[in-house]
Short mmCIF file of C-alpha atoms and ligand atoms in Angstrom, two decimals:
data_model
loop_
_atom_site.label_atom_id
_atom_site.label_comp_id
_atom_site.label_asym_id
_atom_site.label_seq_id
_atom_site.Cartn_x
_atom_site.Cartn_y
_atom_site.Cartn_z
CA MET U 1 -121.79 238.62 36.55
CA ARG U 2 -118.25 239.50 37.58
CA ARG U 3 -119.66 242.07 39.95
CA MET U 4 -121.96 239.48 41.50
CA LYS U 5 -119.15 237.04 41.94
CA THR U 6 -116.99 239.38 43.99
CA GLU U 7 -119.77 240.99 45.96
CA ILE U 8 -120.55 238.01 48.16
CA LYS U 9 -118.25 236.97 50.97
CA LYS U 10 -120.73 236.00 53.62
CA GLY U 11 -123.11 233.90 51.61
CA LYS U 12 -126.41 235.02 50.28
CA VAL U 13 -129.68 233.53 49.15
CA TRP U 14 -131.77 234.46 46.14
CA LEU U 15 -135.37 233.32 46.32
CA VAL U 16 -136.07 232.88 42.62
CA GLY U 17 -139.34 232.18 40.86
CA ALA U 18 -138.73 229.70 38.04
CA GLY U 19 -142.10 230.23 36.36
CA PRO U 20 -144.67 227.50 35.72
CA GLY U 21 -142.54 225.08 33.66
CA ASP U 22 -141.67 226.50 30.24
CA ALA U 23 -137.98 227.42 30.48
CA GLY U 24 -138.64 230.58 28.49
CA LEU U 25 -140.69 231.93 31.37
CA LEU U 26 -137.75 232.20 33.75
CA THR U 27 -136.99 235.93 34.04
CA LEU U 28 -133.73 237.46 32.80
CA ARG U 29 -132.81 238.28 36.37
CA GLY U 30 -133.61 234.74 37.43
CA ARG U 31 -131.30 233.30 34.79
CA GLU U 32 -128.58 235.78 35.70
CA VAL U 33 -128.49 234.76 39.36
CA LEU U 34 -128.92 231.07 38.49
CA GLU U 35 -125.89 231.10 36.22
CA ALA U 36 -123.81 232.57 39.04
CA ALA U 37 -125.07 230.14 41.68
CA GLN U 38 -122.81 227.88 43.71
CA SER U 39 -125.65 225.99 45.29
CA VAL U 40 -129.15 225.47 43.94
CA VAL U 41 -132.03 224.26 46.06
CA TYR U 42 -135.03 223.41 43.89
CA ASP U 43 -138.35 221.64 43.98
CA ALA U 44 -140.61 219.56 41.81
CA LEU U 45 -142.44 222.26 39.86
CA VAL U 46 -139.28 223.79 38.39
CA GLY U 47 -139.20 223.14 34.62
CA ASP U 48 -136.77 220.45 33.45
CA GLY U 49 -135.41 222.78 30.77
CA ILE U 50 -134.30 225.27 33.41
CA LEU U 51 -132.18 222.80 35.34
CA GLY U 52 -129.81 222.59 32.36
CA TRP U 53 -128.78 226.18 33.12
CA ILE U 54 -127.46 225.36 36.55
CA PRO U 55 -123.73 225.99 36.21
CA GLU U 56 -121.26 223.15 36.22
CA GLY U 57 -119.81 222.65 39.66
CA ALA U 58 -122.77 224.11 41.55
CA SER U 59 -124.25 221.73 44.06
CA GLN U 60 -127.87 220.82 43.41
CA ILE U 61 -130.19 219.97 46.23
CA TYR U 62 -133.57 218.59 45.38
CA VAL U 63 -136.18 219.18 48.08
CA GLY U 64 -139.46 218.39 46.33
CA LYS U 65 -141.51 215.31 45.74
CA ARG U 66 -140.60 213.27 42.68
CA GLY U 67 -140.78 209.58 41.95
CA GLY U 68 -140.77 207.76 45.26
CA SER U 69 -138.45 210.09 47.12
CA HIS U 70 -139.81 212.09 50.00
CA THR U 71 -140.34 215.78 50.18
CA LYS U 72 -138.25 217.65 52.68
CA SER U 73 -140.25 219.43 55.35
CA GLN U 74 -140.27 223.20 55.37
CA SER U 75 -138.07 223.36 58.44
CA GLU U 76 -135.56 221.02 56.80
CA ILE U 77 -135.52 223.28 53.75
CA ASN U 78 -135.00 226.33 55.92
CA GLN U 79 -132.10 224.62 57.58
CA ILE U 80 -130.52 223.68 54.25
CA LEU U 81 -130.71 227.31 53.08
CA VAL U 82 -129.10 228.57 56.27
CA GLU U 83 -126.37 225.93 56.12
CA GLU U 84 -125.56 226.48 52.46
CA ALA U 85 -125.39 230.25 52.87
CA SER U 86 -123.28 229.90 56.00
CA LYS U 87 -120.64 228.18 53.88
CA GLY U 88 -120.26 231.54 52.15
CA ARG U 89 -122.04 230.40 49.02
CA ARG U 90 -124.30 232.09 46.53
CA VAL U 91 -127.43 230.03 47.05
CA VAL U 92 -130.33 230.08 44.62
CA ARG U 93 -133.60 228.79 45.98
CA LEU U 94 -135.55 227.94 42.83
CA LYS U 95 -139.29 227.60 43.18
CA GLY U 96 -142.08 226.96 40.72
CA GLY U 97 -144.05 230.04 39.66
CA ASP U 98 -143.55 233.02 41.93
CA PRO U 99 -141.85 232.46 45.28
CA PHE U 100 -144.39 234.54 47.17
CA VAL U 101 -147.52 233.02 45.63
CA PHE U 102 -148.26 229.99 47.81
CA GLY U 103 -144.60 229.18 47.58
CA ARG U 104 -143.67 229.64 51.24
CA GLY U 105 -140.95 231.96 50.00
CA SER U 106 -141.82 234.48 52.65
CA GLU U 107 -141.34 231.90 55.39
CA GLU U 108 -137.86 231.25 54.05
CA ALA U 109 -137.18 234.98 53.88
CA GLN U 110 -138.17 235.31 57.54
CA VAL U 111 -135.81 232.55 58.58
CA LEU U 112 -132.94 234.08 56.60
CA SER U 113 -133.68 237.43 58.14
CA GLU U 114 -133.57 235.89 61.63
CA HIS U 115 -130.17 234.41 60.83
CA LYS U 116 -128.98 237.74 59.41
CA ILE U 117 -128.31 236.08 56.06
CA PRO U 118 -128.67 238.53 53.20
CA PHE U 119 -131.24 237.60 50.59
CA GLU U 120 -133.00 238.90 47.51
CA VAL U 121 -136.29 237.94 45.93
CA VAL U 122 -136.57 237.46 42.18
CA PRO U 123 -140.27 237.29 41.40
CA GLY U 124 -141.42 234.71 38.91
CA VAL U 125 -144.22 234.28 36.43
CA THR U 126 -146.94 232.71 38.51
CA SER U 127 -148.83 229.69 37.23
CA ALA U 128 -152.03 231.42 38.38
CA VAL U 129 -151.81 233.74 35.38
CA ALA U 130 -149.47 231.97 32.96
CA VAL U 131 -151.11 228.55 32.89
CA PRO U 132 -154.52 229.97 31.95
CA ALA U 133 -152.79 232.19 29.36
CA TYR U 134 -151.09 229.16 27.76
CA CYS U 135 -154.51 227.50 27.66
CA GLY U 136 -156.12 230.50 26.00
CA ILE U 137 -157.84 231.80 29.12
CA PRO U 138 -157.31 235.46 29.99
CA VAL U 139 -157.77 235.98 33.72
CA THR U 140 -159.54 239.29 33.09
CA HIS U 141 -161.56 240.42 30.09
CA ARG U 142 -163.32 243.72 29.62
CA GLY U 143 -167.01 243.38 30.34
CA ILE U 144 -166.69 239.77 31.51
CA ALA U 145 -164.23 239.59 34.38
CA PRO U 146 -163.35 242.79 36.21
CA SER U 147 -161.02 241.05 38.67
CA PHE U 148 -159.31 237.77 39.35
CA HIS U 149 -158.73 236.04 42.65
CA VAL U 150 -156.03 233.52 43.43
CA ILE U 151 -157.15 231.10 46.10
CA THR U 152 -155.65 228.04 47.72
CA GLY U 153 -157.59 224.81 47.40
CA HIS U 154 -155.15 223.06 49.70
CA ARG U 155 -156.59 220.72 52.29
CA LYS U 156 -155.40 220.85 55.84
CA ASN U 157 -155.23 217.40 57.44
CA GLY U 158 -157.38 216.07 54.62
CA GLU U 159 -160.10 218.68 55.20
CA PRO U 160 -160.86 221.41 52.66
CA ALA U 161 -160.04 224.86 54.01
CA GLU U 162 -163.00 226.93 55.23
CA MET U 163 -163.60 229.87 52.95
CA ASP U 164 -166.14 232.55 52.25
CA TYR U 165 -167.45 231.20 48.94
CA ALA U 166 -170.38 233.60 48.98
CA ALA U 167 -167.96 236.53 48.88
CA MET U 168 -166.17 235.01 45.90
CA VAL U 169 -169.41 234.51 44.02
CA ARG U 170 -170.58 238.06 44.82
CA GLU U 171 -167.33 239.56 43.55
CA GLY U 172 -167.98 238.21 40.04
CA GLY U 173 -164.31 237.94 39.06
CA THR U 174 -162.37 234.99 37.70
CA LEU U 175 -161.51 232.48 40.42
CA ILE U 176 -158.18 230.68 40.20
CA PHE U 177 -157.65 227.82 42.64
CA LEU U 178 -154.15 226.45 43.08
CA MET U 179 -153.49 223.08 44.73
CA GLY U 180 -157.15 222.29 44.28
CA VAL U 181 -157.42 219.13 42.19
CA THR U 182 -158.32 216.88 45.08
CA SER U 183 -160.84 219.39 46.42
CA ALA U 184 -162.36 220.22 43.02
CA GLU U 185 -165.67 218.56 43.81
CA HIS U 186 -166.01 220.35 47.12
CA ILE U 187 -165.01 223.73 45.66
CA CYS U 188 -167.53 223.52 42.82
CA GLN U 189 -170.33 222.36 45.12
CA GLU U 190 -169.67 225.20 47.54
CA LEU U 191 -169.68 227.76 44.72
CA ILE U 192 -173.05 226.51 43.45
CA ARG U 193 -174.42 226.38 46.99
CA SER U 194 -173.31 229.99 47.44
CA GLY U 195 -175.34 231.12 44.46
CA MET U 196 -173.13 230.64 41.43
CA ASP U 197 -174.96 229.67 38.23
CA LYS U 198 -174.23 225.97 37.71
CA ASP U 199 -173.57 226.61 34.00
CA THR U 200 -170.74 229.05 34.69
CA PRO U 201 -167.74 227.99 32.56
CA ALA U 202 -164.92 226.35 34.49
CA ALA U 203 -161.65 224.67 33.58
CA LEU U 204 -159.07 222.24 34.88
CA LEU U 205 -155.60 223.01 33.54
CA GLU U 206 -152.94 220.36 34.06
CA ARG U 207 -149.16 220.85 33.79
CA GLY U 208 -149.61 224.09 31.90
CA THR U 209 -146.79 225.54 29.74
CA THR U 210 -145.06 222.13 29.49
CA ALA U 211 -145.29 219.32 26.95
CA GLY U 212 -147.77 217.69 29.30
CA GLN U 213 -150.27 220.56 29.14
CA ARG U 214 -153.90 219.38 29.13
CA LYS U 215 -157.11 221.30 29.62
CA VAL U 216 -160.67 220.33 30.41
CA ILE U 217 -163.20 223.06 29.73
CA SER U 218 -166.56 222.48 31.36
CA THR U 219 -169.03 224.08 33.77
CA VAL U 220 -168.89 224.37 37.55
CA GLU U 221 -171.52 221.70 37.76
CA ARG U 222 -169.73 219.18 35.56
CA LEU U 223 -166.08 220.09 36.08
CA TRP U 224 -165.27 217.48 38.66
CA GLU U 225 -166.88 214.65 36.66
CA ASP U 226 -165.23 215.74 33.41
CA GLY U 227 -161.88 216.15 35.12
CA LYS U 228 -162.15 212.69 36.63
CA LYS U 229 -163.01 211.19 33.24
CA ALA U 230 -160.00 212.87 31.67
CA GLY U 231 -157.82 211.66 34.55
CA ILE U 232 -156.55 215.12 35.45
CA LYS U 233 -153.83 214.96 38.08
CA PRO U 234 -151.82 217.55 40.01
CA PRO U 235 -150.21 219.93 39.35
CA ALA U 236 -153.32 221.55 37.95
CA ILE U 237 -155.25 224.75 38.31
CA ILE U 238 -158.99 225.24 38.57
CA ALA U 239 -160.27 228.32 36.78
CA VAL U 240 -163.87 229.41 37.23
CA GLY U 241 -165.59 232.20 35.31
CA GLU U 242 -166.93 233.34 31.95
CA VAL U 243 -163.36 233.82 30.66
CA CYS U 244 -163.00 230.02 30.42
CA SER U 245 -165.30 230.09 27.41
CA LEU U 246 -162.74 232.20 25.53
CA SER U 247 -160.20 229.39 25.41
CA ASP U 248 -161.16 228.39 21.87
CA THR U 249 -160.55 231.80 20.38
CA CYS U 250 -157.63 232.79 22.63
CA GLY U 251 -155.85 229.40 22.57
CA TRP U 252 -152.56 229.29 20.68
CA LEU U 253 -150.10 226.78 22.11
CA GLU U 254 -151.96 223.70 20.90
CA GLU U 255 -151.69 225.02 17.35
CA LYS U 256 -147.92 224.75 17.31
CA PRO U 257 -146.48 221.84 15.34
CA LEU U 258 -144.45 220.38 18.20
CA PHE U 259 -146.96 221.04 20.98
CA GLY U 260 -146.97 218.17 23.47
CA GLN U 261 -143.51 216.93 22.45
CA LYS U 262 -140.70 216.83 24.94
CA VAL U 263 -137.32 216.75 23.25
CA LEU U 264 -133.90 215.96 24.62
CA VAL U 265 -131.19 217.81 22.69
CA THR U 266 -127.72 216.32 23.03
CA ARG U 267 -124.96 218.71 22.18
CA PRO U 268 -121.27 219.30 22.73
CA ARG U 269 -120.45 220.92 26.05
CA ARG U 270 -119.68 224.65 25.85
CA ARG U 271 -121.74 225.16 22.72
CA SER U 272 -125.14 226.58 23.34
CA SER U 273 -127.45 225.00 20.91
CA GLY U 274 -129.56 226.91 18.45
CA MET U 275 -131.52 223.71 18.16
CA ALA U 276 -133.21 224.21 21.53
CA GLY U 277 -134.48 227.64 20.54
CA ARG U 278 -135.72 226.41 17.18
CA LEU U 279 -137.68 223.58 18.83
CA ARG U 280 -139.14 225.77 21.57
CA GLU U 281 -140.32 228.12 18.85
CA ALA U 282 -142.21 225.18 17.35
CA GLY U 283 -143.91 224.51 20.68
CA ALA U 284 -141.76 221.70 22.08
CA GLU U 285 -140.52 221.44 25.65
CA VAL U 286 -136.76 221.12 25.44
CA VAL U 287 -134.15 219.71 27.80
CA GLU U 288 -130.49 220.00 26.85
CA LEU U 289 -127.79 217.51 27.71
CA PRO U 290 -124.12 218.15 27.02
CA SER U 291 -123.00 214.71 25.90
CA ALA U 292 -119.67 215.22 24.18
CA GLU U 293 -116.85 217.58 24.92
CA PRO U 294 -114.48 218.71 22.20
CA LYS U 295 -110.95 219.09 23.61
CA LEU U 296 -107.82 220.33 21.88
CA VAL U 297 -105.15 217.68 21.36
CA GLN U 298 -103.10 217.26 24.52
CA ASP U 299 -100.33 214.88 23.53
CA LYS U 300 -97.00 216.79 23.49
CA GLU U 301 -95.86 215.47 20.14
CA GLU U 302 -99.20 216.09 18.54
CA VAL U 303 -99.29 219.63 19.86
CA GLN U 304 -95.76 220.24 18.58
CA ASP U 305 -96.62 218.81 15.19
CA LEU U 306 -99.79 220.86 14.92
CA ARG U 307 -97.91 223.95 16.00
CA GLU U 308 -95.36 223.45 13.25
CA THR U 309 -98.02 222.93 10.62
CA VAL U 310 -99.95 226.03 11.64
CA SER U 311 -96.85 228.19 11.86
CA GLN U 312 -96.19 227.27 8.23
CA ILE U 313 -99.77 227.42 7.17
CA GLY U 314 -98.69 229.54 4.21
CA ARG U 315 -97.73 226.26 2.51
CA PHE U 316 -101.45 225.68 2.04
CA GLN U 317 -103.93 227.70 0.07
CA TRP U 318 -107.03 226.29 1.79
CA ALA U 319 -108.01 225.45 5.36
CA VAL U 320 -110.97 223.11 5.80
CA PHE U 321 -113.23 223.02 8.88
CA THR U 322 -115.96 220.48 9.46
CA SER U 323 -117.50 221.69 12.73
CA PRO U 324 -118.07 224.90 14.68
CA SER U 325 -116.08 223.40 17.56
CA GLY U 326 -113.17 222.90 15.17
CA VAL U 327 -113.18 226.58 14.26
CA GLU U 328 -113.32 227.71 17.86
CA LEU U 329 -110.62 225.32 19.00
CA PHE U 330 -108.36 226.29 16.09
CA PHE U 331 -108.34 229.92 17.21
CA GLU U 332 -107.94 228.85 20.80
CA PHE U 333 -104.92 226.84 19.71
CA MET U 334 -103.38 229.78 17.88
CA LYS U 335 -103.77 231.91 20.96
CA GLN U 336 -102.44 229.22 23.27
CA GLU U 337 -99.37 228.76 21.08
CA LYS U 338 -98.95 232.49 20.53
CA LEU U 339 -99.33 232.10 16.78
CA ASP U 340 -100.18 235.41 15.19
CA LEU U 341 -103.42 235.72 13.21
CA ARG U 342 -101.49 237.35 10.36
CA LEU U 343 -100.18 233.89 9.51
CA LEU U 344 -103.57 233.28 7.93
CA MET U 345 -103.19 236.09 5.42
CA GLY U 346 -104.26 235.00 1.96
CA LEU U 347 -105.57 231.62 3.15
CA ARG U 348 -108.98 230.54 1.87
CA PHE U 349 -111.53 228.68 3.96
CA ALA U 350 -113.88 225.81 3.19
CA VAL U 351 -116.59 224.89 5.70
CA ILE U 352 -118.99 221.98 5.89
CA GLY U 353 -122.14 223.94 6.62
CA GLU U 354 -123.98 226.86 8.04
CA GLY U 355 -122.96 226.50 11.69
CA THR U 356 -119.29 226.23 10.84
CA ARG U 357 -119.60 229.17 8.47
CA ARG U 358 -121.11 231.27 11.25
CA ALA U 359 -118.42 230.25 13.72
CA LEU U 360 -115.75 231.36 11.25
CA GLN U 361 -117.57 234.59 10.60
CA SER U 362 -117.46 235.42 14.29
CA TYR U 363 -113.68 235.76 13.84
CA GLY U 364 -114.21 238.15 10.94
CA LEU U 365 -113.46 235.53 8.31
CA PHE U 366 -115.87 234.75 5.50
CA ALA U 367 -115.91 231.24 4.10
CA ASP U 368 -114.87 230.81 0.48
CA TYR U 369 -116.54 227.49 -0.06
CA MET U 370 -119.54 225.71 1.48
CA PRO U 371 -121.32 222.74 -0.14
CA GLU U 372 -125.03 222.81 -0.85
CA ARG U 373 -125.67 219.74 1.29
CA TYR U 374 -123.83 219.77 4.58
CA TYR U 375 -122.17 216.35 4.37
CA ALA U 376 -118.49 215.42 4.47
CA ARG U 377 -118.79 213.72 1.08
CA ASP U 378 -120.39 216.75 -0.54
CA LEU U 379 -117.73 218.98 0.94
CA GLY U 380 -115.01 216.73 -0.48
CA LYS U 381 -116.57 216.51 -3.92
CA GLY U 382 -117.43 220.18 -4.16
CA LEU U 383 -114.11 221.42 -2.91
CA ALA U 384 -112.25 219.12 -5.30
CA GLU U 385 -114.33 220.39 -8.21
CA THR U 386 -113.66 224.00 -7.27
CA LEU U 387 -109.94 223.44 -6.98
CA LEU U 388 -109.73 221.55 -10.28
CA GLU U 389 -111.73 224.18 -12.08
CA GLU U 390 -109.59 227.00 -10.76
CA ALA U 391 -106.37 225.18 -11.65
CA GLN U 392 -107.40 224.96 -15.33
CA GLY U 393 -105.23 221.97 -16.00
CA LYS U 394 -102.35 223.17 -13.80
CA ARG U 395 -101.57 221.75 -10.35
CA PRO U 396 -104.55 222.33 -8.02
CA GLU U 397 -104.07 224.15 -4.74
CA THR U 398 -103.31 222.33 -1.49
CA ALA U 399 -105.65 221.99 1.49
CA LEU U 400 -105.15 221.56 5.23
CA LEU U 401 -107.92 219.64 7.00
CA LEU U 402 -108.36 220.56 10.65
CA ARG U 403 -110.69 218.03 12.24
CA ALA U 404 -111.61 215.80 15.14
CA ARG U 405 -109.69 212.57 15.61
CA LYS U 406 -112.37 210.18 14.48
CA ALA U 407 -113.60 212.27 11.58
CA SER U 408 -115.43 210.80 8.62
CA ASP U 409 -113.41 209.23 5.78
CA ALA U 410 -115.81 210.47 3.14
CA LEU U 411 -114.06 213.84 2.85
CA THR U 412 -110.56 212.44 2.35
CA GLU U 413 -111.84 209.73 -0.02
CA GLU U 414 -113.30 212.34 -2.33
CA LEU U 415 -110.17 214.48 -2.28
CA LEU U 416 -107.95 211.46 -2.98
CA LYS U 417 -110.21 210.33 -5.80
CA ALA U 418 -109.90 213.74 -7.45
CA GLY U 419 -106.13 213.81 -6.96
CA ILE U 420 -106.16 216.84 -4.69
CA SER U 421 -103.15 217.12 -2.41
CA PHE U 422 -103.95 217.74 1.22
CA GLU U 423 -102.72 217.21 4.72
CA GLU U 424 -104.89 216.16 7.61
CA LYS U 425 -104.30 217.19 11.22
CA THR U 426 -106.10 216.11 14.33
CA LEU U 427 -107.13 219.30 16.06
CA TYR U 428 -109.27 217.91 18.82
CA ASP U 429 -110.69 214.82 20.50
CA THR U 430 -114.29 214.32 21.42
CA VAL U 431 -114.33 213.19 25.02
CA LEU U 432 -117.13 212.33 27.36
CA PRO U 433 -118.10 215.05 29.80
CA ASP U 434 -118.00 214.12 33.48
CA ALA U 435 -121.16 212.52 34.72
CA SER U 436 -123.23 215.50 35.70
CA LEU U 437 -126.21 216.07 37.91
CA GLN U 438 -128.07 217.11 34.80
CA ALA U 439 -127.41 213.60 33.48
CA GLU U 440 -128.94 212.08 36.59
CA ARG U 441 -132.03 214.17 36.11
CA VAL U 442 -132.26 213.24 32.43
CA LYS U 443 -131.89 209.59 33.38
CA GLU U 444 -134.97 209.89 35.58
CA LEU U 445 -136.92 211.46 32.74
CA LEU U 446 -135.85 208.64 30.41
CA LYS U 447 -137.06 206.14 32.95
CA LYS U 448 -140.46 207.83 32.97
CA GLN U 449 -140.42 207.70 29.15
CA ASP U 450 -140.94 211.45 29.17
CA PHE U 451 -139.23 212.27 25.88
CA SER U 452 -140.79 211.82 22.47
CA PHE U 453 -137.55 212.68 20.66
CA VAL U 454 -133.82 212.76 21.33
CA THR U 455 -131.64 214.59 18.79
CA PHE U 456 -128.16 213.48 17.74
CA THR U 457 -125.93 215.48 15.43
CA SER U 458 -123.04 213.03 15.27
CA ALA U 459 -122.08 209.49 16.15
CA SER U 460 -119.98 210.90 19.00
CA THR U 461 -123.04 212.48 20.62
CA VAL U 462 -124.75 209.06 20.45
CA GLU U 463 -121.73 207.50 22.09
CA GLY U 464 -121.63 210.23 24.72
CA PHE U 465 -125.33 209.79 25.46
CA LEU U 466 -124.97 206.04 25.91
CA ASN U 467 -121.91 206.27 28.12
CA LEU U 468 -123.34 209.05 30.22
CA LEU U 469 -126.76 207.53 30.86
CA ASN U 470 -126.22 203.83 30.36
CA PRO U 471 -129.89 203.40 29.36
CA ASP U 472 -131.58 200.00 29.36
CA ALA U 473 -133.75 198.66 26.55
CA GLU U 474 -136.93 200.00 28.08
CA GLU U 475 -135.54 203.50 28.50
CA LEU U 476 -134.35 203.43 24.90
CA SER U 477 -137.75 202.34 23.63
CA GLY U 478 -139.54 205.44 24.92
CA PHE U 479 -138.37 207.90 22.26
CA THR U 480 -137.40 208.28 18.63
CA ALA U 481 -133.83 209.31 17.86
CA VAL U 482 -133.65 212.12 15.31
CA CYS U 483 -130.28 211.92 13.56
CA ILE U 484 -128.17 213.93 11.20
CA GLY U 485 -126.65 211.63 8.59
CA GLU U 486 -126.44 207.89 8.06
CA GLU U 487 -123.44 207.35 10.33
CA THR U 488 -125.24 208.89 13.26
CA ARG U 489 -128.33 206.84 12.53
CA ARG U 490 -126.33 203.64 12.40
CA ALA U 491 -124.82 204.35 15.80
CA ALA U 492 -128.23 205.06 17.34
CA SER U 493 -129.85 202.10 15.68
CA ALA U 494 -127.09 199.73 16.76
CA ALA U 495 -127.81 200.72 20.35
CA GLY U 496 -131.44 199.73 19.87
CA MET U 497 -133.11 203.09 19.35
CA LYS U 498 -135.92 203.80 16.92
CA THR U 499 -134.45 206.27 14.46
CA ILE U 500 -135.36 208.82 11.84
CA VAL U 501 -132.87 210.79 9.71
CA SER U 502 -133.41 214.38 8.71
CA ASP U 503 -133.42 215.14 4.97
CA LYS U 504 -130.62 217.63 5.34
CA PRO U 505 -127.98 217.99 8.01
CA SER U 506 -129.35 221.21 9.44
CA MET U 507 -131.31 222.24 12.51
CA ASP U 508 -134.26 223.33 10.44
CA SER U 509 -134.41 220.04 8.66
CA MET U 510 -134.26 218.14 11.95
CA ALA U 511 -137.08 220.22 13.36
CA GLU U 512 -139.18 219.72 10.22
CA CYS U 513 -138.53 216.01 10.41
CA MET U 514 -139.91 215.94 13.98
CA GLU U 515 -142.88 218.03 12.95
CA ARG U 516 -143.76 215.60 10.17
CA PHE U 517 -143.31 212.65 12.47
CA ALA U 518 -145.41 214.22 15.23
CA ALA U 519 -148.21 215.04 12.79
CA ARG U 520 -148.63 211.37 11.94
N1 SAH S 1 -145.61 229.48 43.57
C1 SAH S 1 -146.37 228.77 42.58
C2 SAH S 1 -147.53 228.03 43.19
C3 SAH S 1 -147.13 226.99 44.17
S1 SAH S 1 -148.48 226.07 44.76
C4 SAH S 1 -146.83 229.74 41.50
O1 SAH S 1 -146.73 230.95 41.65
O2 SAH S 1 -147.25 229.27 40.47
C5 SAH S 1 -148.50 224.69 43.67
C6 SAH S 1 -149.71 224.74 42.77
O3 SAH S 1 -149.48 225.61 41.69
C7 SAH S 1 -150.06 223.42 42.12
O4 SAH S 1 -150.78 222.59 42.99
C8 SAH S 1 -150.91 223.86 40.96
O5 SAH S 1 -152.19 224.20 41.39
C9 SAH S 1 -150.21 225.14 40.57
N2 SAH S 1 -149.27 224.96 39.46
C10 SAH S 1 -147.96 225.25 39.46
N3 SAH S 1 -147.42 225.00 38.26
C11 SAH S 1 -148.42 224.55 37.49
C12 SAH S 1 -148.50 224.12 36.13
N4 SAH S 1 -147.44 224.11 35.33
N5 SAH S 1 -149.70 223.73 35.65
C13 SAH S 1 -150.79 223.73 36.44
N6 SAH S 1 -150.77 224.12 37.72
C14 SAH S 1 -149.59 224.52 38.24
#
């Protein structure tokens, strides 16, 4: 990325295909240029999960139709691209599917070329192939479909486009119509009139690769009726051909436990969340929202005090961490204060759970104690037991707790109860991230009641979510909050959310909890 950042002085545009909706279908190259963008111009078909990857500070310009707002005309879009690039920016023009498949990407390329603005094209996974694939329909199949044809069903001034349907029928390949929902009746009639067997399998595939994916498998004769009954709406694809009958055996997405569920994952800023990956694996559509930002203590006295404690950390035998952010910020602090890592020699480490253990391990340090259940109380109890056992009646070792300001009392209560001596230091505060454009987007999705679940891993992420989005009762009623721990649940519940608590405080357990809930 460094190379990309220095290369551009004049401004440049990348015409990037975002794929059909599933964030996982953005290409590696697409994500690379997106993460280096200074200005992102996107439209309605770009997956919600992808917008979370737009870097902080980049301006976002929405040019598609959504809600009541109006679509920008193509010439307005062209002008925006030219203007943004002329400011010397790296501009990413994000489009659904592939930019050159009915995406008017080539018109934009021509305009850029006229203005001598450098550009690149990053092809995308087109919905014409991917949406059928996610619905179990292969666009070609040996012996059944020797070719496939991608055709526009778009109407011009309300009239269906004139096309050589007889040629399509003669060809015998799979026919894929984009933008064709409103012309479905006309298309099917024309195909039959041009000699296609009226029992030829056909399908309507709505919002493929997203949580809203629906399919209607029928015949050319009945497709329009069946689609109307099912209430199929754009964006949808019409597929016509024998391959549509394979969708039972070649279907796979619908089998996944979280298929059809859209999940909002709240997480601390800066930490990429393993949760999103775990949920996508289970078939969910995931949108991430950074809703709490861990920040090292700033107050001069506090910094000085912490510095002194850490520089004499040899007074303690144990250091205790209760979050991955804590681990990361601790090492950041040592670096900031020029405290040498060798100070930690001989120190033992206790961690609250798997994530914290992994964070520590990334610094080459292996945790000496982790409780079976990842709760503050279990950590306190277990650590106290370990220390008492090791002391064999002598004075137990001393621990330093390095935590967030408003950390849970359960840990210290247990240590006090067991008579363990410890010191507690505030390492960081959890502050609210600045209102972001991503938050605006998420707010719109909440309004549409798009999410089935929202995940919260701490009371501070609940607080962050509420402050950031300021949701009303109706917006809060659209989803179920999936929480780690009682404290988190209480915070969510107090705000008026429906809640469920995972059995264990782990990502896997949260995902399983959603799977069970969704199966009901
Ligand atoms: N460039 C895009 C197509 C743009 S035209 C591509 O390569 O996919 C817009 C049409 O694409 C829609 O009307 C619809 O027919 C189709 N489409 C795009 N995304 C879709 C999706 N997720 N599910 C169903 N159809 C989709």
